[in-house]
Amino acid sequence: MTDQQLHIWLDRLIDGDLSAFDFIYSQTKHKVYGTVAALVSNKEDVNDIVSEIYCQLWKALPSYDRSRPFLFWLNGIVIKQVHNWRRQIWRRFRLFERNNRLSERLPIEMPDEPLLAHEIQLEIRNILLSLPFKQRIVIIYRYDYEYTYEQIAELLEILVGTAKSRTHLALKQIRKRYNHQLEQEGMSSHVYLKEN
């Protein structure tokens, strides 16, 4: 489809025709998804970034210079959103690292807590650190900060349902890995007892 043919649909979209958005999306989604997938190492983030690209397209469409190719202009939005995503990830990572360093420096007093409970907390913390970033951050906000799902969604700029599903998936992974770890420890001690 040529840019001139596409301009008709762009005019309809500017006038509020949602079917025009569907048409433009269908004409560009393969290129956009392919570009984002090639630029982003974490494939779980591709859909979020593509959604943001199309939101920005909607907002910026009135400023589109029709003397320039549409796909080129759209790729400018793609690059900007990928850069924004990387910057956000980096900021959150740096904040998480800073909080970890701070919590490691602070003395932790646990006079009443049994040693076993402390070891369990350390194991769960290690499992938490092994989770994907998206799952890890919702667990931290939900259980360390005691934020509501609505607050987590607002903070991470995601849907409330997404915050809930990521929390559910993270808890499932923590349980699965912790139980697997317990089974391995039980099996290794069982093997150890047999050898003696």
Coordinates of C-alpha atoms in Angstrom, one line a residue, residues 4-194:
Q4 CA -1.1 8.2 -0.6
Q5 CA -3.6 5.3 -0.1
L6 CA -2.6 5.1 3.6
H7 CA -3.2 8.9 4.0
I8 CA -6.9 8.3 3.4
W9 CA -7.0 5.9 6.4
L10 CA -4.9 8.3 8.5
D11 CA -7.5 11.1 7.8
R12 CA -10.3 8.8 8.9
L13 CA -8.4 7.9 12.0
I14 CA -7.8 11.5 12.9
D15 CA -11.6 12.0 12.5
G16 CA -12.1 9.3 15.1
D17 CA -12.9 6.3 12.9
L18 CA -11.7 3.3 14.9
S19 CA -12.0 0.9 11.9
A20 CA -9.2 3.1 10.4
F21 CA -7.0 2.3 13.4
D22 CA -7.7 -1.4 12.9
F23 CA -6.7 -1.1 9.2
I24 CA -3.5 0.8 9.9
Y25 CA -2.6 -1.7 12.7
S26 CA -3.2 -4.6 10.3
Q27 CA -1.0 -3.0 7.7
T28 CA 1.9 -2.2 10.0
K29 CA 1.9 -4.7 12.9
H30 CA 4.2 -7.3 11.3
K31 CA 6.9 -4.7 10.7
V32 CA 6.5 -3.1 14.1
Y33 CA 6.5 -6.5 16.0
G34 CA 9.5 -7.7 14.0
T35 CA 11.5 -4.5 14.7
V36 CA 10.7 -4.5 18.4
A37 CA 11.5 -8.2 18.7
A38 CA 14.8 -7.6 17.1
L39 CA 15.7 -4.7 19.5
V40 CA 14.5 -6.1 22.8
S41 CA 16.2 -9.0 24.4
N42 CA 13.4 -9.8 26.8
K43 CA 10.6 -11.2 24.6
E44 CA 8.0 -10.8 27.4
D45 CA 8.2 -7.1 27.0
V46 CA 7.5 -7.0 23.2
N47 CA 3.7 -6.8 23.5
D48 CA 3.9 -4.0 26.1
I49 CA 6.2 -2.0 24.0
V50 CA 4.1 -2.5 20.8
S51 CA 1.0 -1.4 22.7
E52 CA 2.7 1.7 23.8
I53 CA 3.9 2.4 20.2
Y54 CA 0.4 2.3 18.9
C55 CA -0.8 4.6 21.7
Q56 CA 1.9 7.1 20.8
L57 CA 1.0 6.7 17.1
W58 CA -2.6 7.7 18.0
K59 CA -1.4 10.7 20.0
A60 CA 1.2 11.9 17.6
L61 CA -0.7 11.4 14.3
P62 CA -1.9 15.0 13.9
S63 CA 1.8 16.1 13.9
Y64 CA 2.8 13.6 11.2
D65 CA 4.5 15.3 8.2
R66 CA 2.9 13.8 5.1
S67 CA 5.8 14.7 3.0
R68 CA 7.8 11.9 4.8
P69 CA 7.2 8.2 4.4
F70 CA 4.7 6.9 7.1
L71 CA 6.7 3.8 7.9
F72 CA 9.8 5.9 8.5
W73 CA 7.8 8.2 10.8
L74 CA 6.3 5.1 12.6
N75 CA 9.8 3.6 13.0
G76 CA 10.8 6.9 14.8
I77 CA 8.1 6.1 17.3
V78 CA 9.3 2.5 17.6
I79 CA 12.9 3.6 18.4
K80 CA 11.7 6.2 20.9
Q81 CA 9.5 3.7 22.7
V82 CA 12.3 1.0 22.8
H83 CA 14.7 3.6 24.2
N84 CA 12.0 4.7 26.8
W85 CA 11.6 1.0 27.8
R86 CA 15.3 0.5 28.2
R87 CA 15.6 3.7 30.2
Q88 CA 12.8 2.6 32.5
I89 CA 14.2 -0.9 33.0
W90 CA 17.6 0.6 33.8
R91 CA 16.2 3.1 36.3
R92 CA 14.2 0.3 38.1
F93 CA 17.2 -1.9 38.1
R94 CA 19.4 0.8 39.6
L95 CA 16.8 1.5 42.2
F96 CA 16.5 -2.2 43.1
E97 CA 20.3 -2.5 43.3
R98 CA 20.6 0.6 45.5
N99 CA 17.9 -0.8 47.8
N100 CA 19.6 -4.2 47.9
R101 CA 23.0 -2.6 48.8
L102 CA 21.3 -0.5 51.5
S103 CA 19.5 -3.4 53.0
E104 CA 22.7 -5.5 53.0
R105 CA 24.6 -2.7 54.9
L106 CA 21.9 -2.4 57.6
P107 CA 22.3 -4.7 60.5
I108 CA 19.4 -7.1 60.8
E109 CA 18.4 -8.1 64.3
M110 CA 16.5 -11.3 64.7
P111 CA 16.9 -12.3 68.3
D112 CA 13.6 -14.1 68.5
E113 CA 13.6 -15.6 65.1
P114 CA 14.8 -19.2 64.9
L115 CA 17.7 -20.0 62.6
L116 CA 15.6 -22.2 60.4
A117 CA 13.2 -19.4 59.6
H118 CA 16.1 -17.1 58.7
E119 CA 17.5 -19.7 56.3
I120 CA 14.0 -20.1 54.7
Q121 CA 13.9 -16.4 54.1
L122 CA 17.3 -16.4 52.5
E123 CA 16.3 -19.3 50.2
I124 CA 13.1 -17.5 49.2
R125 CA 15.1 -14.3 48.6
N126 CA 17.5 -16.1 46.3
I127 CA 14.6 -17.7 44.4
L128 CA 13.0 -14.2 44.1
L129 CA 16.2 -12.8 42.7
S130 CA 16.2 -15.6 40.0
L131 CA 12.7 -14.6 38.8
P132 CA 12.2 -12.5 35.6
F133 CA 12.2 -8.8 36.4
K134 CA 8.5 -8.3 35.7
Q135 CA 7.5 -11.0 38.2
R136 CA 10.2 -10.0 40.8
I137 CA 9.1 -6.3 40.9
V138 CA 5.4 -7.1 41.4
I139 CA 6.3 -9.4 44.3
I140 CA 8.5 -6.8 45.9
Y141 CA 5.9 -4.1 45.6
R142 CA 3.1 -6.4 46.8
Y143 CA 4.8 -8.0 49.8
D144 CA 7.7 -5.7 50.8
Y145 CA 5.8 -2.4 50.2
E146 CA 2.3 -3.9 50.7
Y147 CA 1.0 -1.9 47.7
T148 CA -2.4 -2.8 46.3
Y149 CA -2.8 -4.2 42.8
E150 CA -4.1 -0.8 41.7
Q151 CA -1.0 1.0 43.1
I152 CA 1.3 -1.6 41.5
A153 CA -0.5 -1.1 38.1
E154 CA -0.2 2.6 38.4
L155 CA 3.5 2.5 39.4
L156 CA 4.5 0.1 36.6
E157 CA 2.0 1.6 34.1
I158 CA 0.3 -1.7 33.5
L159 CA -3.3 -3.0 33.8
V160 CA -4.5 -4.1 37.2
G161 CA -5.2 -7.6 35.8
T162 CA -1.6 -7.7 34.5
A163 CA -0.4 -6.9 38.0
K164 CA -2.5 -9.7 39.5
S165 CA -1.5 -12.3 36.9
R166 CA 2.2 -11.4 37.2
T167 CA 1.9 -11.8 41.0
H168 CA 0.2 -15.1 40.6
L169 CA 2.8 -16.4 38.2
A170 CA 5.6 -15.2 40.4
L171 CA 4.2 -16.9 43.5
K172 CA 3.7 -20.1 41.5
Q173 CA 7.3 -20.0 40.4
I174 CA 8.5 -19.3 43.9
R175 CA 6.5 -22.2 45.3
K176 CA 7.6 -24.5 42.5
R177 CA 11.3 -23.7 42.9
Y178 CA 11.2 -23.8 46.7
N179 CA 9.4 -27.2 46.7
H180 CA 11.9 -28.5 44.1
Q181 CA 14.8 -27.2 46.3
L182 CA 13.3 -29.0 49.3
E183 CA 12.9 -32.2 47.3
Q184 CA 16.5 -32.0 46.2
E185 CA 17.7 -31.4 49.7
G186 CA 15.6 -34.3 51.0
M187 CA 16.9 -36.5 48.2
S188 CA 20.6 -35.6 48.8
S189 CA 20.3 -36.2 52.5
H190 CA 18.5 -39.5 51.7
V191 CA 21.3 -40.5 49.4
Y192 CA 23.9 -39.3 52.0
L193 CA 22.2 -41.5 54.6
K194 CA 22.2 -44.5 52.3

